[in-house]
Short mmCIF file of C-alpha atoms and ligand atoms in Angstrom, two decimals:
data_model
loop_
_atom_site.label_atom_id
_atom_site.label_comp_id
_atom_site.label_asym_id
_atom_site.label_seq_id
_atom_site.Cartn_x
_atom_site.Cartn_y
_atom_site.Cartn_z
CA MET A 1 -208.78 -70.64 -43.56
CA LYS A 2 -208.58 -67.89 -46.17
CA ILE A 3 -205.04 -66.76 -47.01
CA GLY A 4 -204.13 -64.07 -49.51
CA ILE A 5 -203.31 -60.45 -50.18
CA ASP A 6 -204.37 -58.20 -47.31
CA LYS A 7 -203.09 -54.83 -48.48
CA MET A 8 -201.35 -53.41 -51.58
CA ALA A 9 -199.42 -50.23 -52.33
CA PHE A 10 -197.61 -48.96 -55.42
CA ALA A 11 -194.72 -46.53 -55.78
CA THR A 12 -192.92 -45.22 -58.84
CA THR A 13 -190.60 -42.32 -59.55
CA ASP A 14 -191.78 -38.69 -59.59
CA GLN A 15 -191.07 -38.09 -63.28
CA TYR A 16 -192.06 -39.48 -66.65
CA ILE A 17 -191.66 -38.98 -70.38
CA ASP A 18 -194.51 -38.74 -72.86
CA LEU A 19 -194.04 -41.49 -75.41
CA THR A 20 -195.30 -39.38 -78.31
CA GLU A 21 -192.25 -37.14 -77.64
CA LEU A 22 -190.01 -40.21 -77.56
CA ALA A 23 -191.55 -41.37 -80.86
CA ALA A 24 -190.79 -37.99 -82.45
CA LYS A 25 -187.17 -38.18 -81.25
CA ARG A 26 -186.78 -41.74 -82.54
CA GLY A 27 -188.45 -40.96 -85.89
CA VAL A 28 -191.31 -43.39 -85.23
CA ASP A 29 -195.05 -42.89 -85.84
CA PRO A 30 -196.45 -42.18 -82.31
CA ASN A 31 -199.34 -44.57 -83.01
CA LYS A 32 -196.84 -47.41 -82.99
CA TYR A 33 -196.09 -46.65 -79.33
CA THR A 34 -199.57 -45.66 -78.12
CA ILE A 35 -201.61 -48.17 -80.17
CA GLY A 36 -199.20 -50.80 -81.52
CA ILE A 37 -197.38 -51.24 -78.20
CA GLY A 38 -200.09 -49.64 -76.05
CA GLN A 39 -198.04 -47.32 -73.83
CA ASP A 40 -198.57 -43.58 -73.21
CA ARG A 41 -196.00 -42.59 -70.56
CA GLN A 42 -192.90 -44.12 -69.04
CA ALA A 43 -191.42 -43.67 -65.57
CA VAL A 44 -188.02 -41.94 -65.65
CA VAL A 45 -185.52 -43.05 -63.02
CA PRO A 46 -183.05 -40.56 -61.53
CA PRO A 47 -179.73 -42.01 -60.27
CA THR A 48 -180.96 -41.39 -56.71
CA GLN A 49 -183.62 -44.11 -57.09
CA ASP A 50 -183.22 -47.88 -57.32
CA ILE A 51 -185.23 -50.94 -56.33
CA VAL A 52 -184.39 -50.42 -52.66
CA THR A 53 -185.70 -46.85 -52.50
CA LEU A 54 -188.75 -47.68 -54.64
CA GLY A 55 -189.50 -50.83 -52.65
CA ALA A 56 -189.19 -49.00 -49.32
CA ARG A 57 -191.45 -46.22 -50.60
CA ALA A 58 -194.18 -48.69 -51.63
CA ALA A 59 -193.95 -50.57 -48.31
CA GLN A 60 -194.03 -47.37 -46.27
CA LYS A 61 -197.45 -46.61 -47.77
CA LEU A 62 -199.03 -49.73 -46.35
CA LEU A 63 -197.26 -50.31 -43.04
CA THR A 64 -198.66 -49.06 -39.78
CA PRO A 65 -196.69 -49.55 -36.52
CA ASP A 66 -199.06 -52.39 -35.62
CA LEU A 67 -198.70 -54.14 -39.00
CA ALA A 68 -194.92 -53.71 -38.89
CA ARG A 69 -194.83 -55.49 -35.51
CA ARG A 70 -196.70 -58.48 -37.00
CA LEU A 71 -194.26 -59.07 -39.86
CA SER A 72 -192.36 -62.37 -39.75
CA THR A 73 -190.73 -62.18 -43.17
CA LEU A 74 -189.83 -59.70 -45.89
CA ILE A 75 -189.39 -61.12 -49.40
CA VAL A 76 -188.15 -58.87 -52.19
CA ALA A 77 -188.75 -60.15 -55.71
CA THR A 78 -186.60 -58.45 -58.34
CA GLU A 79 -184.72 -58.80 -61.58
CA SER A 80 -182.79 -55.58 -60.85
CA GLY A 81 -180.87 -56.63 -57.73
CA ILE A 82 -178.19 -54.25 -56.48
CA ASP A 83 -175.78 -56.87 -55.16
CA ASN A 84 -174.94 -60.41 -56.23
CA SER A 85 -174.79 -61.61 -52.63
CA LYS A 86 -176.59 -59.38 -50.15
CA ALA A 87 -180.39 -59.29 -50.41
CA SER A 88 -182.03 -55.96 -51.18
CA ALA A 89 -184.58 -56.99 -48.51
CA ILE A 90 -181.98 -56.24 -45.81
CA TYR A 91 -181.50 -52.68 -47.03
CA ILE A 92 -185.26 -52.17 -47.24
CA LYS A 93 -185.80 -53.64 -43.80
CA HIS A 94 -183.24 -51.19 -42.41
CA LEU A 95 -184.78 -48.18 -44.19
CA LEU A 96 -188.23 -49.12 -42.87
CA GLY A 97 -186.92 -49.57 -39.34
CA LEU A 98 -188.33 -53.12 -39.06
CA ASP A 99 -187.57 -55.37 -36.12
CA ASP A 100 -184.36 -57.42 -36.34
CA TYR A 101 -186.39 -60.62 -35.80
CA VAL A 102 -187.70 -60.43 -39.37
CA ARG A 103 -186.55 -62.97 -41.97
CA THR A 104 -185.25 -61.16 -45.10
CA VAL A 105 -184.57 -62.68 -48.50
CA GLU A 106 -184.50 -61.84 -52.22
CA LEU A 107 -186.00 -64.00 -55.01
CA LYS A 108 -185.15 -64.03 -58.72
CA GLU A 109 -186.75 -65.43 -61.87
CA ALA A 110 -187.11 -62.46 -64.21
CA CYS A 111 -190.64 -61.01 -64.00
CA TYR A 112 -192.11 -64.10 -62.36
CA SER A 113 -190.58 -64.06 -58.87
CA GLY A 114 -193.24 -61.78 -57.33
CA THR A 115 -195.67 -64.64 -57.79
CA ALA A 116 -193.24 -67.15 -56.27
CA ALA A 117 -192.94 -64.77 -53.31
CA ILE A 118 -196.73 -64.66 -52.89
CA GLN A 119 -196.97 -68.46 -53.02
CA PHE A 120 -194.10 -68.92 -50.54
CA ALA A 121 -195.70 -66.34 -48.25
CA ARG A 122 -198.97 -68.25 -48.47
CA GLY A 123 -197.14 -71.36 -47.30
CA LEU A 124 -195.60 -69.54 -44.32
CA VAL A 125 -199.00 -68.20 -43.26
CA ALA A 126 -200.56 -71.67 -43.65
CA LEU A 127 -197.91 -73.00 -41.23
CA ASN A 128 -198.50 -70.18 -38.77
CA PRO A 129 -201.68 -68.14 -39.30
CA GLN A 130 -200.46 -65.42 -36.93
CA GLU A 131 -197.70 -64.46 -39.35
CA THR A 132 -197.87 -61.60 -41.84
CA VAL A 133 -195.42 -61.60 -44.73
CA LEU A 134 -194.39 -58.46 -46.60
CA VAL A 135 -193.77 -59.12 -50.30
CA ILE A 136 -192.18 -56.36 -52.38
CA ALA A 137 -191.93 -56.72 -56.16
CA ALA A 138 -189.58 -53.94 -57.35
CA ASP A 139 -187.81 -53.41 -60.66
CA ILE A 140 -186.31 -50.99 -63.12
CA ALA A 141 -186.86 -52.21 -66.69
CA ARG A 142 -183.90 -51.09 -68.85
CA TYR A 143 -183.37 -52.08 -72.47
CA GLY A 144 -181.18 -49.23 -73.67
CA LEU A 145 -181.60 -45.98 -75.59
CA ASN A 146 -182.88 -46.32 -79.15
CA THR A 147 -183.52 -50.08 -78.92
CA PRO A 148 -186.82 -51.84 -79.85
CA GLY A 149 -187.37 -52.54 -76.15
CA GLU A 150 -186.91 -48.88 -75.09
CA VAL A 151 -190.61 -48.07 -75.40
CA THR A 152 -191.37 -50.96 -72.99
CA GLN A 153 -189.12 -49.72 -70.17
CA GLY A 154 -190.58 -48.62 -66.83
CA ALA A 155 -189.98 -48.66 -63.08
CA GLY A 156 -191.75 -49.11 -59.79
CA ALA A 157 -192.59 -51.34 -56.88
CA VAL A 158 -195.69 -53.03 -55.52
CA ALA A 159 -195.72 -53.91 -51.82
CA MET A 160 -198.19 -56.51 -50.57
CA LEU A 161 -199.05 -57.98 -47.21
CA VAL A 162 -199.91 -61.69 -47.24
CA SER A 163 -201.91 -62.91 -44.24
CA ALA A 164 -204.86 -64.96 -43.01
CA ASN A 165 -208.30 -63.35 -43.43
CA PRO A 166 -207.07 -61.00 -46.17
CA ARG A 167 -208.94 -57.85 -47.14
CA VAL A 168 -208.07 -57.78 -50.87
CA LEU A 169 -207.86 -61.24 -52.47
CA ALA A 170 -208.23 -64.74 -50.97
CA ILE A 171 -205.97 -66.99 -53.06
CA GLU A 172 -207.59 -70.24 -54.20
CA PRO A 173 -205.75 -73.57 -53.76
CA THR A 174 -205.23 -74.48 -57.43
CA SER A 175 -202.30 -72.86 -59.18
CA VAL A 176 -200.46 -74.13 -62.24
CA SER A 177 -196.77 -73.33 -62.75
CA TYR A 178 -194.89 -74.15 -65.91
CA SER A 179 -191.19 -73.67 -66.69
CA ARG A 180 -188.87 -74.32 -69.63
CA ASP A 181 -185.26 -73.37 -70.41
CA VAL A 182 -185.84 -70.60 -72.95
CA MET A 183 -183.51 -67.75 -74.03
CA ASP A 184 -186.09 -65.03 -74.69
CA PHE A 185 -184.78 -62.37 -72.25
CA TRP A 186 -181.84 -62.48 -69.86
CA ARG A 187 -179.21 -60.22 -68.30
CA PRO A 188 -175.66 -61.52 -67.83
CA LEU A 189 -173.86 -60.45 -64.64
CA TYR A 190 -171.82 -57.87 -66.54
CA ALA A 191 -174.83 -56.15 -68.18
CA THR A 192 -177.03 -53.31 -66.90
CA GLU A 193 -179.48 -53.72 -69.79
CA ALA A 194 -181.45 -56.83 -70.69
CA LEU A 195 -180.70 -58.90 -73.76
CA VAL A 196 -183.94 -59.84 -75.44
CA ASP A 197 -185.35 -61.66 -78.42
CA GLY A 198 -188.50 -59.56 -78.36
CA LYS A 199 -190.71 -61.28 -80.92
CA TYR A 200 -189.77 -64.72 -79.60
CA SER A 201 -190.54 -63.62 -76.02
CA THR A 202 -194.07 -62.55 -76.95
CA ASN A 203 -194.70 -65.96 -78.55
CA VAL A 204 -193.33 -67.83 -75.53
CA TYR A 205 -195.50 -65.69 -73.23
CA ILE A 206 -198.66 -66.58 -75.20
CA ASP A 207 -197.68 -70.25 -75.27
CA PHE A 208 -197.18 -70.31 -71.48
CA PHE A 209 -200.50 -68.54 -70.91
CA LYS A 210 -202.39 -71.09 -72.99
CA ASN A 211 -200.60 -74.02 -71.32
CA THR A 212 -201.18 -72.88 -67.74
CA LEU A 213 -204.77 -71.76 -68.31
CA THR A 214 -205.67 -75.06 -70.00
CA ARG A 215 -204.16 -77.12 -67.18
CA TYR A 216 -205.91 -74.91 -64.59
CA GLN A 217 -209.22 -75.46 -66.36
CA GLN A 218 -208.66 -79.21 -66.51
CA ARG A 219 -207.89 -79.34 -62.79
CA THR A 220 -210.76 -77.11 -61.62
CA GLY A 221 -213.41 -77.70 -64.28
CA ARG A 222 -213.78 -73.91 -64.52
CA GLU A 223 -214.58 -72.05 -67.74
CA LEU A 224 -213.68 -68.50 -68.79
CA ALA A 225 -217.20 -67.57 -67.67
CA ASP A 226 -216.14 -68.29 -64.07
CA PHE A 227 -213.78 -65.29 -64.07
CA ALA A 228 -214.94 -61.72 -63.55
CA GLY A 229 -211.61 -60.71 -65.10
CA ILE A 230 -208.04 -61.84 -65.68
CA ALA A 231 -204.99 -59.80 -64.68
CA PHE A 232 -201.85 -60.35 -66.77
CA HIS A 233 -198.18 -59.63 -66.42
CA LEU A 234 -197.97 -56.53 -68.63
CA PRO A 235 -194.52 -55.86 -70.09
CA PHE A 236 -196.52 -53.50 -72.32
CA THR A 237 -200.31 -53.35 -72.49
CA LYS A 238 -200.62 -54.88 -75.96
CA MET A 239 -199.04 -58.08 -74.58
CA GLY A 240 -202.08 -58.77 -72.38
CA LYS A 241 -204.36 -58.22 -75.37
CA LYS A 242 -202.35 -60.61 -77.53
CA ALA A 243 -202.56 -63.32 -74.85
CA LEU A 244 -206.26 -62.85 -74.12
CA GLU A 245 -207.17 -62.81 -77.82
CA ALA A 246 -205.17 -66.02 -78.32
CA VAL A 247 -207.76 -67.83 -76.19
CA LEU A 248 -210.86 -65.78 -77.08
CA GLN A 249 -210.11 -65.89 -80.82
CA ASP A 250 -213.16 -64.52 -82.63
CA ARG A 251 -215.61 -64.85 -79.73
CA THR A 252 -217.92 -61.83 -79.33
CA ASP A 253 -220.24 -63.21 -76.64
CA ALA A 254 -220.86 -61.48 -73.29
CA VAL A 255 -218.14 -63.41 -71.43
CA ALA A 256 -215.50 -62.60 -74.05
CA ASN A 257 -216.46 -58.93 -74.12
CA ARG A 258 -216.46 -58.72 -70.32
CA LEU A 259 -212.93 -60.12 -70.20
CA ARG A 260 -211.84 -57.60 -72.85
CA ASP A 261 -213.35 -54.71 -70.85
CA GLN A 262 -211.71 -55.89 -67.64
CA LEU A 263 -208.38 -56.24 -69.45
CA ALA A 264 -208.64 -52.57 -70.46
CA ALA A 265 -209.29 -51.67 -66.81
CA SER A 266 -206.22 -53.65 -65.72
CA GLN A 267 -204.02 -51.79 -68.24
CA VAL A 268 -204.75 -48.23 -67.07
CA TYR A 269 -201.72 -47.82 -64.77
CA CYS A 270 -199.26 -49.81 -66.89
CA ARG A 271 -199.96 -47.37 -69.73
CA GLN A 272 -198.71 -44.58 -67.45
CA VAL A 273 -195.52 -46.12 -66.02
CA GLY A 274 -194.39 -49.00 -68.27
CA ASN A 275 -193.02 -52.39 -67.35
CA LEU A 276 -192.33 -53.10 -63.67
CA TYR A 277 -191.10 -56.64 -64.38
CA THR A 278 -191.94 -58.47 -61.09
CA GLY A 279 -194.52 -55.89 -60.07
CA SER A 280 -196.38 -55.61 -63.39
CA LEU A 281 -198.96 -58.31 -62.75
CA TYR A 282 -199.71 -56.83 -59.35
CA LEU A 283 -199.98 -53.27 -60.66
CA GLY A 284 -202.38 -54.77 -63.24
CA LEU A 285 -204.35 -56.37 -60.40
CA MET A 286 -204.56 -53.03 -58.56
CA SER A 287 -205.64 -51.34 -61.79
CA LEU A 288 -208.37 -53.94 -62.32
CA LEU A 289 -209.57 -53.57 -58.72
CA GLN A 290 -209.64 -49.75 -58.93
CA ASN A 291 -210.89 -49.29 -62.50
CA GLY A 292 -212.78 -52.48 -63.37
CA ALA A 293 -216.39 -53.58 -62.88
CA VAL A 294 -215.59 -55.87 -59.96
CA ALA A 295 -217.19 -56.63 -56.61
CA ALA A 296 -216.50 -58.67 -53.49
CA GLY A 297 -217.05 -62.36 -54.19
CA ASP A 298 -215.85 -62.15 -57.82
CA ARG A 299 -213.18 -64.60 -58.98
CA LEU A 300 -210.13 -63.13 -60.75
CA GLY A 301 -207.56 -65.08 -62.75
CA LEU A 302 -203.89 -64.04 -62.56
CA PHE A 303 -201.28 -64.89 -65.18
CA SER A 304 -197.66 -64.40 -64.17
CA TYR A 305 -194.80 -64.69 -66.67
CA GLY A 306 -191.05 -64.37 -66.31
CA SER A 307 -188.68 -64.84 -69.19
CA GLY A 308 -186.24 -67.66 -69.07
CA ALA A 309 -189.01 -68.87 -68.61
CA GLU A 310 -191.64 -69.51 -65.95
CA GLY A 311 -195.39 -68.98 -66.07
CA GLU A 312 -198.13 -69.45 -63.50
CA PHE A 313 -201.90 -69.19 -63.64
CA TYR A 314 -203.81 -68.94 -60.39
CA SER A 315 -206.98 -67.38 -59.07
CA GLY A 316 -208.42 -65.53 -56.09
CA ILE A 317 -211.71 -64.26 -54.73
CA ILE A 318 -212.11 -60.52 -54.15
CA GLN A 319 -212.74 -59.74 -50.48
CA PRO A 320 -215.21 -57.16 -49.06
CA GLY A 321 -212.54 -54.72 -47.81
CA PHE A 322 -210.59 -54.49 -51.06
CA ALA A 323 -211.39 -50.88 -52.00
CA THR A 324 -209.90 -49.42 -48.81
CA ALA A 325 -206.82 -51.67 -48.73
CA LEU A 326 -205.16 -50.27 -51.89
CA SER A 327 -202.96 -47.17 -52.16
CA ASP A 328 -204.27 -44.13 -54.07
CA ILE A 329 -202.54 -44.62 -57.42
CA PRO A 330 -204.41 -41.89 -59.40
CA HIS A 331 -203.31 -39.35 -56.77
CA ASP A 332 -199.67 -40.48 -56.95
CA LEU A 333 -199.58 -40.51 -60.76
CA ALA A 334 -201.13 -37.05 -60.93
CA GLY A 335 -198.31 -35.75 -58.71
CA ARG A 336 -195.54 -36.70 -61.15
CA HIS A 337 -193.94 -34.19 -63.52
CA GLN A 338 -192.95 -34.59 -67.15
CA VAL A 339 -189.33 -34.36 -68.29
CA SER A 340 -187.95 -33.95 -71.80
CA VAL A 341 -186.49 -36.84 -73.78
CA ALA A 342 -183.07 -35.17 -73.50
CA LYS A 343 -183.37 -35.09 -69.69
CA TYR A 344 -184.48 -38.76 -69.65
CA GLU A 345 -181.45 -39.73 -71.76
CA GLN A 346 -179.13 -37.83 -69.43
CA LEU A 347 -180.65 -39.52 -66.34
CA PHE A 348 -180.56 -42.93 -68.07
CA ASN A 349 -176.81 -42.53 -68.55
CA SER A 350 -176.08 -41.33 -65.02
CA GLN A 351 -177.12 -44.43 -63.07
CA LEU A 352 -174.68 -46.00 -60.64
CA GLY A 353 -174.68 -49.13 -62.79
CA MET A 354 -171.51 -51.20 -62.64
CA ARG A 355 -169.25 -48.39 -61.41
CA ALA A 356 -166.82 -49.40 -58.67
CA GLU A 357 -165.54 -45.94 -57.63
CA ASP A 358 -166.93 -43.67 -54.92
CA VAL A 359 -169.85 -41.57 -56.17
CA GLN A 360 -171.88 -38.81 -54.53
CA PHE A 361 -175.23 -37.94 -56.09
CA ASP A 362 -177.00 -34.61 -55.75
CA THR A 363 -180.10 -35.63 -53.79
CA GLN A 364 -181.63 -32.14 -53.66
CA ALA A 365 -183.62 -32.61 -56.86
CA ASP A 366 -185.24 -35.83 -55.59
CA GLN A 367 -187.98 -35.30 -53.00
CA ALA A 368 -188.71 -39.03 -52.52
CA PRO A 369 -188.79 -40.32 -48.93
CA PHE A 370 -185.85 -42.66 -49.59
CA VAL A 371 -182.87 -41.83 -51.80
CA LEU A 372 -179.63 -43.42 -52.93
CA ALA A 373 -177.04 -40.78 -52.00
CA GLY A 374 -174.11 -42.53 -53.65
CA GLN A 375 -171.49 -45.17 -53.08
CA LYS A 376 -168.46 -45.21 -50.75
CA ASN A 377 -165.92 -48.02 -50.37
CA HIS A 378 -168.14 -50.20 -52.61
CA GLN A 379 -171.13 -49.70 -50.29
CA ARG A 380 -174.36 -48.04 -51.35
CA ILE A 381 -175.36 -45.10 -49.15
CA TYR A 382 -179.10 -44.69 -48.58
CA GLN A 383 -180.91 -41.84 -46.85
CA ARG A 384 -184.34 -41.77 -45.26
CA ARG A 385 -185.88 -38.33 -45.13
N1 LIG B 401 -199.70 -47.54 -85.86
C1 LIG B 401 -200.25 -48.53 -85.10
N2 LIG B 401 -199.60 -49.71 -84.83
C2 LIG B 401 -198.35 -49.85 -85.32
C3 LIG B 401 -197.72 -48.86 -86.10
C4 LIG B 401 -198.45 -47.66 -86.38
N3 LIG B 401 -197.93 -46.68 -87.09
N4 LIG B 401 -196.50 -49.30 -86.45
C5 LIG B 401 -196.34 -50.52 -85.90
N5 LIG B 401 -197.47 -50.86 -85.22
C6 LIG B 401 -197.73 -52.09 -84.45
C7 LIG B 401 -197.24 -53.35 -85.15
O1 LIG B 401 -198.17 -53.80 -86.13
C8 LIG B 401 -197.12 -54.28 -83.97
O2 LIG B 401 -198.40 -54.74 -83.61
P1 LIG B 401 -198.63 -56.33 -83.38
O3 LIG B 401 -197.61 -56.77 -82.40
O4 LIG B 401 -200.03 -56.41 -82.87
O5 LIG B 401 -198.43 -56.96 -84.71
C9 LIG B 401 -196.66 -53.36 -82.83
O6 LIG B 401 -196.98 -52.02 -83.26
C10 LIG B 401 -195.19 -53.43 -82.55
O7 LIG B 401 -194.50 -53.24 -83.75
P2 LIG B 401 -193.21 -54.09 -84.09
O8 LIG B 401 -193.50 -55.55 -83.92
O9 LIG B 401 -192.66 -53.64 -85.38
O10 LIG B 401 -192.28 -53.59 -82.89
P3 LIG B 401 -190.78 -53.82 -82.60
O11 LIG B 401 -190.12 -54.71 -83.59
O12 LIG B 401 -190.22 -52.46 -82.46
O13 LIG B 401 -190.75 -54.60 -81.19
C11 LIG B 401 -191.31 -55.60 -79.10
C12 LIG B 401 -191.82 -54.76 -80.29
C13 LIG B 401 -190.81 -56.93 -79.60
C14 LIG B 401 -192.44 -55.81 -78.11
C15 LIG B 401 -190.15 -54.80 -78.43
O14 LIG B 401 -190.66 -53.64 -77.86
C16 LIG B 401 -189.41 -55.57 -77.36
O15 LIG B 401 -188.47 -56.30 -77.64
N6 LIG B 401 -189.84 -55.40 -76.06
C17 LIG B 401 -189.17 -56.03 -74.93
C18 LIG B 401 -189.54 -57.50 -74.79
C19 LIG B 401 -190.91 -57.73 -74.21
O16 LIG B 401 -191.49 -56.90 -73.54
N7 LIG B 401 -191.44 -58.94 -74.41
C20 LIG B 401 -192.71 -59.32 -73.84
C21 LIG B 401 -192.76 -60.76 -73.43
S1 LIG B 401 -191.40 -61.15 -72.33
C22 LIG B 401 -191.95 -60.70 -70.80
O17 LIG B 401 -193.12 -60.49 -70.58
C23 LIG B 401 -190.97 -60.55 -69.68
C24 LIG B 401 -190.68 -59.12 -69.57
O18 LIG B 401 -191.34 -58.40 -68.84
C25 LIG B 401 -189.58 -58.60 -70.40
#
C-alpha cells in the first residue's frame, strides 16, 4: 500500500521586506544577503499573526468538508509554540471547526519535527488505511534586529495531508534518522529569540546530511543518479547549496548538474519568505514540484535538519496527481505588499511575546482569515473572519 503526502498548502503573512533595503539599513553590501546568504525577501509578521493563525490559514486552503470529516489526527510541528502546556493543534482545530473526535498534538525538535510528524502520520495510516492525518509545520523564525541571523528570519506554515494512495508523494520505506546532543541553536523558555552559533550550525548541518545520505545509500544501494532531485531544509538558500556541494564536490557530470538545477528550483519560494523552520523542507519540496523539471514516477530525496540536533534523509516517488494537489504559491506571493524596514522593526517589537498583561491588538490592518486579537486573563483571543 502506498502511503504519503496527498495534498499540500502554504501560507505566509501578507507583507515582506526587500533584503536589499535591509542591507542598506544595516550598512552591509546587498550582495552578501542576495548572493552570499541567498535571500531576496523576508516575510514580516504583524502582532496579529502567530503559528496558530498561519497554520490554520494553510490548512484551510487544502481542507474540503469531505476531507475534514476523514481526519483522525492533527499534528502541529513547531519551534514557536505559544504555550508550554497546551498544544497549538487544539487552537487550530477549533479555528478550523474540526470534529471533536480528532486527536490533536504538538511536536518539537527545532526545524526537524515536521518530518517526525510525517513519519508518525505514516505509521497511523499504516495501522488504519482509512485514516487521514493533517500535519501542519508552522513557525516564525526570529533572531533579533541587527544580528547575523536577522537576514535568515522568515515565517509561514505548510499544511499536508498524509493518507493511503497519496496524490503528491508516496514515501518509500527506507529513512535514516540521526541525532546528537549539539548546542548549535536553541531557545530557552525565557527567550523569544533563538540563541545560535551560526557557523557551527552550518557545519553540523552538512555533517548530518553526509551521514544520513551515506547510510541511506548503504541500505538501499541507490546512487545520486537515482534521484531526480533532492529537497533540503533551507534555513537560507545558500545552506542547501553548501550541503549539496559537500557531496558533489567538483563533479560536473549530467547527474551533478541536474541536482544543482533542481536545487535552484527548490529554492525559489524560500528566497521570497525566508526560514520557516519546521516548514522549510516542505516549502522546498513544493517549490521543486512547481518549478523543477520533475514528473510522476521520479524519485526525490528529502533532507530534514533540526538544530540540537536531528537529521533525517528519506525519499518518495512523485505521484500522477501532484500538480493539482498543491496550493497556488506564486499567486499568494504576488498578493503580498512590501513594507519599509522601519515598519518591520516596529512590528518586530510589537509581538505579544512573553507579556503577561491583557493586550488588545488592532486587527483592522490585517485582512488574514484568522487573526490573534489579543490576550485576556492570560488567554490568547483568536478570531476567524
Ligand atoms: N558579496 C557576496 N557574498 C558575500 C559578500 C558580498 N559582498 N559578503 C559576504 N558574502 C558571503 C560570505 O563569503 C559567506 O559565504 P560562504 O558562507 O559561502 O562562505 C556568506 O556571504 C555569509 O557571510 P558570513 O559568513 O560573513 O555571514 P555571517 O557571519 O553574517 O553569518 C550565518 C551567516 C552564520 C548563516 C548567520 O546568518 C546565522 O547565524 N544564521 C542563523 C543560523 C542558521 O541559519 N544556520 C543554518 C544551519 S542550522 C538550521 O538549519 C536550523 C535552522 O533552521 C536554524
